[in-house]
Amino acid sequence: MPQAKHQHASAILREYQRAEAELIGKAVVLSDGKAGTVEAVFLDEMHGLRLSIAGHPGKWPVSTIKLLQA
């Protein structure tokens, strides 16, 4: 893998791991009113980060977080 692609992939993985550490287990309210605890964070090639929320089947874009537990 060329050095530039390797650096880009490493940066993406670092940010993904940071997002996991910051979000998993936190209470959130989404813009559509769904609320719960973040169970998992997924990296979606088309949409970026997506979340699964306890008690609500599906995955939502991280951009839909309206309120995050402090």
mmCIF file of C-alpha atoms in Angstrom:
data_model
loop_
_atom_site.group_PDB
_atom_site.id
_atom_site.type_symbol
_atom_site.label_atom_id
_atom_site.label_comp_id
_atom_site.label_asym_id
_atom_site.label_seq_id
_atom_site.Cartn_x
_atom_site.Cartn_y
_atom_site.Cartn_z
ATOM 1 C CA MET A 1 0.000 0.000 0.000
ATOM 2 C CA PRO A 2 1.444 3.418 -0.911
ATOM 3 C CA GLN A 3 2.480 5.561 2.071
ATOM 4 C CA ALA A 4 -0.217 8.233 1.497
ATOM 5 C CA LYS A 5 -3.033 5.644 1.429
ATOM 6 C CA HIS A 6 -1.609 3.968 4.531
ATOM 7 C CA GLN A 7 -1.537 7.287 6.407
ATOM 8 C CA HIS A 8 -5.089 8.097 5.304
ATOM 9 C CA ALA A 9 -6.368 4.667 6.413
ATOM 10 C CA SER A 10 -4.552 4.982 9.744
ATOM 11 C CA ALA A 11 -6.122 8.401 10.365
ATOM 12 C CA ILE A 12 -9.600 7.028 9.650
ATOM 13 C CA LEU A 13 -9.088 4.102 12.038
ATOM 14 C CA ARG A 14 -7.756 6.406 14.788
ATOM 15 C CA GLU A 15 -10.827 8.640 14.525
ATOM 16 C CA TYR A 16 -13.138 5.623 14.450
ATOM 17 C CA GLN A 17 -11.568 4.252 17.639
ATOM 18 C CA ARG A 18 -11.842 7.683 19.276
ATOM 19 C CA ALA A 19 -15.529 7.884 18.335
ATOM 20 C CA GLU A 20 -16.139 4.415 19.796
ATOM 21 C CA ALA A 21 -14.466 5.386 23.071
ATOM 22 C CA GLU A 22 -16.449 8.637 23.290
ATOM 23 C CA LEU A 23 -19.878 7.286 22.289
ATOM 24 C CA ILE A 24 -20.365 3.662 23.393
ATOM 25 C CA GLY A 25 -22.335 3.542 26.622
ATOM 26 C CA LYS A 26 -23.406 7.203 26.439
ATOM 27 C CA ALA A 27 -27.054 8.231 26.508
ATOM 28 C CA VAL A 28 -28.183 10.060 23.382
ATOM 29 C CA VAL A 29 -31.283 11.658 21.956
ATOM 30 C CA LEU A 30 -31.570 11.635 18.179
ATOM 31 C CA SER A 31 -33.177 14.351 16.108
ATOM 32 C CA ASP A 32 -36.192 12.081 15.429
ATOM 33 C CA GLY A 33 -36.850 11.694 19.187
ATOM 34 C CA LYS A 34 -35.365 8.219 19.671
ATOM 35 C CA ALA A 35 -33.388 7.996 22.894
ATOM 36 C CA GLY A 36 -31.184 5.369 24.471
ATOM 37 C CA THR A 37 -27.650 4.217 25.037
ATOM 38 C CA VAL A 38 -25.187 3.829 22.177
ATOM 39 C CA GLU A 39 -24.467 0.103 21.786
ATOM 40 C CA ALA A 40 -22.096 0.215 18.824
ATOM 41 C CA VAL A 41 -20.485 2.509 16.282
ATOM 42 C CA PHE A 42 -20.154 1.451 12.654
ATOM 43 C CA LEU A 43 -18.108 2.876 9.810
ATOM 44 C CA ASP A 44 -20.276 3.178 6.722
ATOM 45 C CA GLU A 45 -18.474 3.844 3.461
ATOM 46 C CA MET A 46 -21.347 5.927 2.118
ATOM 47 C CA HIS A 47 -22.544 7.765 5.230
ATOM 48 C CA GLY A 48 -19.612 7.882 7.655
ATOM 49 C CA LEU A 49 -20.246 6.928 11.272
ATOM 50 C CA ARG A 50 -23.505 5.254 12.208
ATOM 51 C CA LEU A 51 -24.829 4.330 15.659
ATOM 52 C CA SER A 52 -26.951 1.540 17.037
ATOM 53 C CA ILE A 53 -29.109 2.551 19.993
ATOM 54 C CA ALA A 54 -30.267 0.116 22.687
ATOM 55 C CA GLY A 55 -33.948 -0.712 22.264
ATOM 56 C CA HIS A 56 -34.191 0.653 18.715
ATOM 57 C CA PRO A 57 -33.342 -1.689 15.833
ATOM 58 C CA GLY A 58 -31.352 -0.058 13.045
ATOM 59 C CA LYS A 59 -28.368 2.231 12.599
ATOM 60 C CA TRP A 60 -28.441 6.028 12.485
ATOM 61 C CA PRO A 61 -25.919 8.569 11.199
ATOM 62 C CA VAL A 62 -23.891 10.131 13.991
ATOM 63 C CA SER A 63 -25.002 13.511 12.614
ATOM 64 C CA THR A 64 -28.524 12.855 13.969
ATOM 65 C CA ILE A 65 -27.381 13.131 17.609
ATOM 66 C CA LYS A 66 -29.261 16.024 19.144
ATOM 67 C CA LEU A 67 -28.138 15.556 22.752
ATOM 68 C CA LEU A 68 -25.201 13.546 24.129
ATOM 69 C CA GLN A 69 -24.779 12.643 27.797
ATOM 70 C CA ALA A 70 -22.116 14.881 29.338
#
